[in-house]
Amino acid sequence: MSLLVLTTGGSMDKTYCGKASDFIVGNPMSSPIFEHAHVTSPVRSVEICRKDSLALTDEDRESCRLECELSTETKIIITHGTDTMWKTAHSVNESAKRQKKTVVLCGAMMPAAFAHSDSQFNLGFATAAVQMLPPGAHVVMNGEIFSDPLKIYKDYDRNIFYAGEKDRNPNE
């Protein structure tokens, strides 16, 4: 299996900046995580941007969609901030289905640099899921797979994702 990883930033890639006394989106963490786990499959990484997901624009999502379309890989992971993962999944879903490509988005509630981060688990789960799921865009978080981008919700109080019954408005 050949894997493409698109990185957009988000909590997984955040690091503490002493000058700003704040967390900033730093270098993508997916490659070091794969190296540490001794992943043997070929992995190609493309950095789309380094942003918190609330700062992602329609142009950034379009860049993700185009990169997915133009790639020779049929198994694609997008690392992403958790607040707007569903929007990016929605924007690449139809194109991925049409091209028979499986796209899995994952993120983290805590930066990969933290000892108890969920980054490594979520990226590992995404790596397994992308090999088994049908074409289209899926989100994996908290050990669950969400295959309908318009039904994905984040519970901010419990830091988990869940599938809602009502479709989201793609323009929200």
PDB file of C-alpha atoms in Angstrom:
ATOM      1  CA  MET A   1       0.000   0.000   0.000  1.00  0.00           C
ATOM      2  CA  SER A   2       1.214   3.453  -0.906  1.00  0.00           C
ATOM      3  CA  LEU A   3      -0.151   6.194   1.329  1.00  0.00           C
ATOM      4  CA  LEU A   4      -0.510   9.948   0.838  1.00  0.00           C
ATOM      5  CA  VAL A   5      -0.721  12.114   3.957  1.00  0.00           C
ATOM      6  CA  LEU A   6      -1.951  15.683   3.555  1.00  0.00           C
ATOM      7  CA  THR A   7      -1.231  17.907   6.546  1.00  0.00           C
ATOM      8  CA  THR A   8      -3.231  21.006   7.395  1.00  0.00           C
ATOM      9  CA  GLY A   9      -2.152  21.730  10.975  1.00  0.00           C
ATOM     10  CA  GLY A  10      -4.485  21.555  13.936  1.00  0.00           C
ATOM     11  CA  SER A  11      -3.812  20.454  17.497  1.00  0.00           C
ATOM     12  CA  MET A  12      -1.795  17.409  16.424  1.00  0.00           C
ATOM     13  CA  ASP A  13       0.912  19.737  15.093  1.00  0.00           C
ATOM     14  CA  LYS A  14       0.767  22.402  17.805  1.00  0.00           C
ATOM     15  CA  THR A  15       3.820  23.301  19.836  1.00  0.00           C
ATOM     16  CA  TYR A  16       4.508  25.834  22.560  1.00  0.00           C
ATOM     17  CA  CYS A  17       6.067  29.108  21.424  1.00  0.00           C
ATOM     18  CA  GLY A  18       7.874  30.801  24.311  1.00  0.00           C
ATOM     19  CA  LYS A  19       8.067  34.163  22.521  1.00  0.00           C
ATOM     20  CA  ALA A  20       4.308  34.281  22.064  1.00  0.00           C
ATOM     21  CA  SER A  21       3.579  32.461  25.348  1.00  0.00           C
ATOM     22  CA  ASP A  22       1.063  30.459  23.363  1.00  0.00           C
ATOM     23  CA  PHE A  23       0.636  27.350  21.257  1.00  0.00           C
ATOM     24  CA  ILE A  24       1.247  27.680  17.535  1.00  0.00           C
ATOM     25  CA  VAL A  25       0.901  25.207  14.685  1.00  0.00           C
ATOM     26  CA  GLY A  26       4.401  23.839  14.150  1.00  0.00           C
ATOM     27  CA  ASN A  27       5.952  21.230  11.890  1.00  0.00           C
ATOM     28  CA  PRO A  28       3.686  18.366  10.810  1.00  0.00           C
ATOM     29  CA  MET A  29       3.940  15.481  13.282  1.00  0.00           C
ATOM     30  CA  SER A  30       2.665  12.662  11.051  1.00  0.00           C
ATOM     31  CA  SER A  31       6.101  11.768   9.623  1.00  0.00           C
ATOM     32  CA  PRO A  32       7.797  11.483  13.053  1.00  0.00           C
ATOM     33  CA  ILE A  33       4.851   9.418  14.325  1.00  0.00           C
ATOM     34  CA  PHE A  34       5.129   7.022  11.361  1.00  0.00           C
ATOM     35  CA  GLU A  35       8.915   6.793  11.811  1.00  0.00           C
ATOM     36  CA  HIS A  36       8.586   6.055  15.536  1.00  0.00           C
ATOM     37  CA  ALA A  37       6.024   3.327  14.770  1.00  0.00           C
ATOM     38  CA  HIS A  38       8.335   1.777  12.116  1.00  0.00           C
ATOM     39  CA  VAL A  39       5.680   1.996   9.397  1.00  0.00           C
ATOM     40  CA  THR A  40       7.128   0.127   6.419  1.00  0.00           C
ATOM     41  CA  SER A  41       4.639   1.114   3.709  1.00  0.00           C
ATOM     42  CA  PRO A  42       5.675   4.001   1.476  1.00  0.00           C
ATOM     43  CA  VAL A  43       4.249   7.258   2.844  1.00  0.00           C
ATOM     44  CA  ARG A  44       4.342  10.502   0.875  1.00  0.00           C
ATOM     45  CA  SER A  45       3.532  13.685   2.791  1.00  0.00           C
ATOM     46  CA  VAL A  46       2.292  16.966   1.358  1.00  0.00           C
ATOM     47  CA  GLU A  47       1.833  20.021   3.548  1.00  0.00           C
ATOM     48  CA  ILE A  48      -1.287  21.930   2.495  1.00  0.00           C
ATOM     49  CA  CYS A  49      -1.044  24.543   5.249  1.00  0.00           C
ATOM     50  CA  ARG A  50      -0.271  25.065   8.947  1.00  0.00           C
ATOM     51  CA  LYS A  51      -3.456  26.389  10.472  1.00  0.00           C
ATOM     52  CA  ASP A  52      -5.897  25.872  13.272  1.00  0.00           C
ATOM     53  CA  SER A  53      -8.948  24.346  11.605  1.00  0.00           C
ATOM     54  CA  LEU A  54     -11.066  27.396  12.463  1.00  0.00           C
ATOM     55  CA  ALA A  55      -8.711  29.412  10.223  1.00  0.00           C
ATOM     56  CA  LEU A  56      -9.015  27.041   7.237  1.00  0.00           C
ATOM     57  CA  THR A  57     -10.606  28.639   4.197  1.00  0.00           C
ATOM     58  CA  ASP A  58     -12.602  27.273   1.282  1.00  0.00           C
ATOM     59  CA  GLU A  59      -9.394  27.682  -0.745  1.00  0.00           C
ATOM     60  CA  ASP A  60      -7.530  25.413   1.708  1.00  0.00           C
ATOM     61  CA  ARG A  61     -10.276  22.795   1.393  1.00  0.00           C
ATOM     62  CA  GLU A  62     -10.116  23.110  -2.385  1.00  0.00           C
ATOM     63  CA  SER A  63      -6.346  22.510  -2.189  1.00  0.00           C
ATOM     64  CA  CYS A  64      -7.036  19.309  -0.237  1.00  0.00           C
ATOM     65  CA  ARG A  65      -9.593  18.187  -2.808  1.00  0.00           C
ATOM     66  CA  LEU A  66      -7.290  18.929  -5.747  1.00  0.00           C
ATOM     67  CA  GLU A  67      -4.318  17.196  -4.117  1.00  0.00           C
ATOM     68  CA  CYS A  68      -6.501  14.121  -3.544  1.00  0.00           C
ATOM     69  CA  GLU A  69      -7.708  14.179  -7.152  1.00  0.00           C
ATOM     70  CA  LEU A  70      -4.240  14.615  -8.647  1.00  0.00           C
ATOM     71  CA  SER A  71      -2.508  12.027  -6.484  1.00  0.00           C
ATOM     72  CA  THR A  72      -1.617   8.611  -7.825  1.00  0.00           C
ATOM     73  CA  GLU A  73      -2.316   7.139  -4.378  1.00  0.00           C
ATOM     74  CA  THR A  74      -5.799   5.780  -3.703  1.00  0.00           C
ATOM     75  CA  LYS A  75      -5.331   5.713   0.096  1.00  0.00           C
ATOM     76  CA  ILE A  76      -5.127   9.208   1.600  1.00  0.00           C
ATOM     77  CA  ILE A  77      -5.030  10.519   5.164  1.00  0.00           C
ATOM     78  CA  ILE A  78      -5.621  14.182   5.968  1.00  0.00           C
ATOM     79  CA  THR A  79      -4.394  15.368   9.368  1.00  0.00           C
ATOM     80  CA  HIS A  80      -6.643  18.182  10.444  1.00  0.00           C
ATOM     81  CA  GLY A  81      -7.824  20.299  13.345  1.00  0.00           C
ATOM     82  CA  THR A  82     -10.941  18.919  14.977  1.00  0.00           C
ATOM     83  CA  ASP A  83     -13.311  21.887  14.773  1.00  0.00           C
ATOM     84  CA  THR A  84     -13.949  21.783  11.021  1.00  0.00           C
ATOM     85  CA  MET A  85     -12.899  18.269   9.963  1.00  0.00           C
ATOM     86  CA  TRP A  86     -16.416  17.560   8.805  1.00  0.00           C
ATOM     87  CA  LYS A  87     -16.298  20.492   6.348  1.00  0.00           C
ATOM     88  CA  THR A  88     -13.132  19.232   4.682  1.00  0.00           C
ATOM     89  CA  ALA A  89     -14.480  15.671   4.613  1.00  0.00           C
ATOM     90  CA  HIS A  90     -17.639  16.995   2.954  1.00  0.00           C
ATOM     91  CA  SER A  91     -15.622  18.966   0.388  1.00  0.00           C
ATOM     92  CA  VAL A  92     -13.577  15.939  -0.776  1.00  0.00           C
ATOM     93  CA  ASN A  93     -16.233  13.221  -0.400  1.00  0.00           C
ATOM     94  CA  GLU A  94     -17.897  13.183  -3.832  1.00  0.00           C
ATOM     95  CA  SER A  95     -14.633  13.559  -5.720  1.00  0.00           C
ATOM     96  CA  ALA A  96     -13.062  10.718  -3.717  1.00  0.00           C
ATOM     97  CA  LYS A  97     -16.025   8.440  -4.432  1.00  0.00           C
ATOM     98  CA  ARG A  98     -15.938   9.295  -8.133  1.00  0.00           C
ATOM     99  CA  GLN A  99     -12.210   8.526  -8.327  1.00  0.00           C
ATOM    100  CA  LYS A 100     -12.494   5.420  -6.133  1.00  0.00           C
ATOM    101  CA  LYS A 101     -10.138   6.867  -3.520  1.00  0.00           C
ATOM    102  CA  THR A 102     -10.446   6.400   0.224  1.00  0.00           C
ATOM    103  CA  VAL A 103      -9.758   9.533   2.254  1.00  0.00           C
ATOM    104  CA  VAL A 104      -9.608   9.420   6.051  1.00  0.00           C
ATOM    105  CA  LEU A 105      -9.358  12.556   8.161  1.00  0.00           C
ATOM    106  CA  CYS A 106      -7.985  12.434  11.686  1.00  0.00           C
ATOM    107  CA  GLY A 107      -6.882  14.937  14.271  1.00  0.00           C
ATOM    108  CA  ALA A 108      -6.181  15.226  17.952  1.00  0.00           C
ATOM    109  CA  MET A 109      -7.567  16.884  21.035  1.00  0.00           C
ATOM    110  CA  MET A 110      -4.028  17.363  22.397  1.00  0.00           C
ATOM    111  CA  PRO A 111      -0.732  18.073  20.578  1.00  0.00           C
ATOM    112  CA  ALA A 112       1.405  15.086  19.599  1.00  0.00           C
ATOM    113  CA  ALA A 113       4.202  16.554  21.726  1.00  0.00           C
ATOM    114  CA  PHE A 114       2.149  15.899  24.896  1.00  0.00           C
ATOM    115  CA  ALA A 115       2.787  12.616  26.702  1.00  0.00           C
ATOM    116  CA  HIS A 116      -0.891  11.671  26.836  1.00  0.00           C
ATOM    117  CA  SER A 117      -1.894  12.878  23.379  1.00  0.00           C
ATOM    118  CA  ASP A 118      -4.419  11.015  21.288  1.00  0.00           C
ATOM    119  CA  SER A 119      -2.444  11.928  18.127  1.00  0.00           C
ATOM    120  CA  GLN A 120      -0.566   8.663  17.764  1.00  0.00           C
ATOM    121  CA  PHE A 121      -3.654   6.533  18.362  1.00  0.00           C
ATOM    122  CA  ASN A 122      -5.800   8.527  15.923  1.00  0.00           C
ATOM    123  CA  LEU A 123      -3.147   8.491  13.181  1.00  0.00           C
ATOM    124  CA  GLY A 124      -2.611   4.749  13.658  1.00  0.00           C
ATOM    125  CA  PHE A 125      -6.349   4.143  13.572  1.00  0.00           C
ATOM    126  CA  ALA A 126      -6.602   6.253  10.400  1.00  0.00           C
ATOM    127  CA  THR A 127      -3.815   4.188   8.815  1.00  0.00           C
ATOM    128  CA  ALA A 128      -5.718   0.970   9.473  1.00  0.00           C
ATOM    129  CA  ALA A 129      -9.083   2.461   8.482  1.00  0.00           C
ATOM    130  CA  VAL A 130      -7.887   3.862   5.142  1.00  0.00           C
ATOM    131  CA  GLN A 131      -6.924   0.332   4.089  1.00  0.00           C
ATOM    132  CA  MET A 132     -10.351  -1.123   4.897  1.00  0.00           C
ATOM    133  CA  LEU A 133     -12.973   1.541   4.187  1.00  0.00           C
ATOM    134  CA  PRO A 134     -14.745   2.055   0.852  1.00  0.00           C
ATOM    135  CA  PRO A 135     -14.015   5.039  -1.394  1.00  0.00           C
ATOM    136  CA  GLY A 136     -15.208   8.381  -0.071  1.00  0.00           C
ATOM    137  CA  ALA A 137     -14.256  10.621   2.838  1.00  0.00           C
ATOM    138  CA  HIS A 138     -14.409   9.365   6.413  1.00  0.00           C
ATOM    139  CA  VAL A 139     -13.435  10.871   9.769  1.00  0.00           C
ATOM    140  CA  VAL A 140     -11.868   8.776  12.519  1.00  0.00           C
ATOM    141  CA  MET A 141     -11.701  10.010  16.098  1.00  0.00           C
ATOM    142  CA  ASN A 142     -11.969   8.381  19.523  1.00  0.00           C
ATOM    143  CA  GLY A 143     -11.710   4.891  18.013  1.00  0.00           C
ATOM    144  CA  GLU A 144     -14.810   5.431  15.870  1.00  0.00           C
ATOM    145  CA  ILE A 145     -15.383   5.793  12.140  1.00  0.00           C
ATOM    146  CA  PHE A 146     -17.744   8.451  10.821  1.00  0.00           C
ATOM    147  CA  SER A 147     -18.613   8.010   7.150  1.00  0.00           C
ATOM    148  CA  ASP A 148     -21.235  10.729   6.684  1.00  0.00           C
ATOM    149  CA  PRO A 149     -19.470  14.106   6.908  1.00  0.00           C
ATOM    150  CA  LEU A 150     -22.742  15.983   7.400  1.00  0.00           C
ATOM    151  CA  LYS A 151     -23.626  13.971  10.510  1.00  0.00           C
ATOM    152  CA  ILE A 152     -20.347  14.464  12.418  1.00  0.00           C
ATOM    153  CA  TYR A 153     -20.517  16.530  15.588  1.00  0.00           C
ATOM    154  CA  LYS A 154     -17.982  17.392  18.278  1.00  0.00           C
ATOM    155  CA  ASP A 155     -18.996  17.378  21.945  1.00  0.00           C
ATOM    156  CA  TYR A 156     -16.780  20.126  23.357  1.00  0.00           C
ATOM    157  CA  ASP A 157     -17.588  19.265  26.978  1.00  0.00           C
ATOM    158  CA  ARG A 158     -16.503  15.630  26.683  1.00  0.00           C
ATOM    159  CA  ASN A 159     -13.888  16.066  23.912  1.00  0.00           C
ATOM    160  CA  ILE A 160     -15.438  13.363  21.752  1.00  0.00           C
ATOM    161  CA  PHE A 161     -17.067  13.064  18.356  1.00  0.00           C
ATOM    162  CA  TYR A 162     -20.469  11.553  17.722  1.00  0.00           C
ATOM    163  CA  ALA A 163     -22.816  10.899  14.813  1.00  0.00           C
ATOM    164  CA  GLY A 164     -25.834  13.164  14.937  1.00  0.00           C
ATOM    165  CA  GLU A 165     -29.191  12.334  13.428  1.00  0.00           C
ATOM    166  CA  LYS A 166     -29.637  15.660  11.661  1.00  0.00           C
ATOM    167  CA  ASP A 167     -27.594  16.727   8.620  1.00  0.00           C
ATOM    168  CA  ARG A 168     -25.372  19.759   9.126  1.00  0.00           C
ATOM    169  CA  ASN A 169     -25.638  22.767   6.858  1.00  0.00           C
ATOM    170  CA  PRO A 170     -22.532  22.585   4.623  1.00  0.00           C
ATOM    171  CA  ASN A 171     -22.418  26.401   4.617  1.00  0.00           C
ATOM    172  CA  GLU A 172     -22.211  26.843   8.405  1.00  0.00           C
TER     173      GLU A 172
END
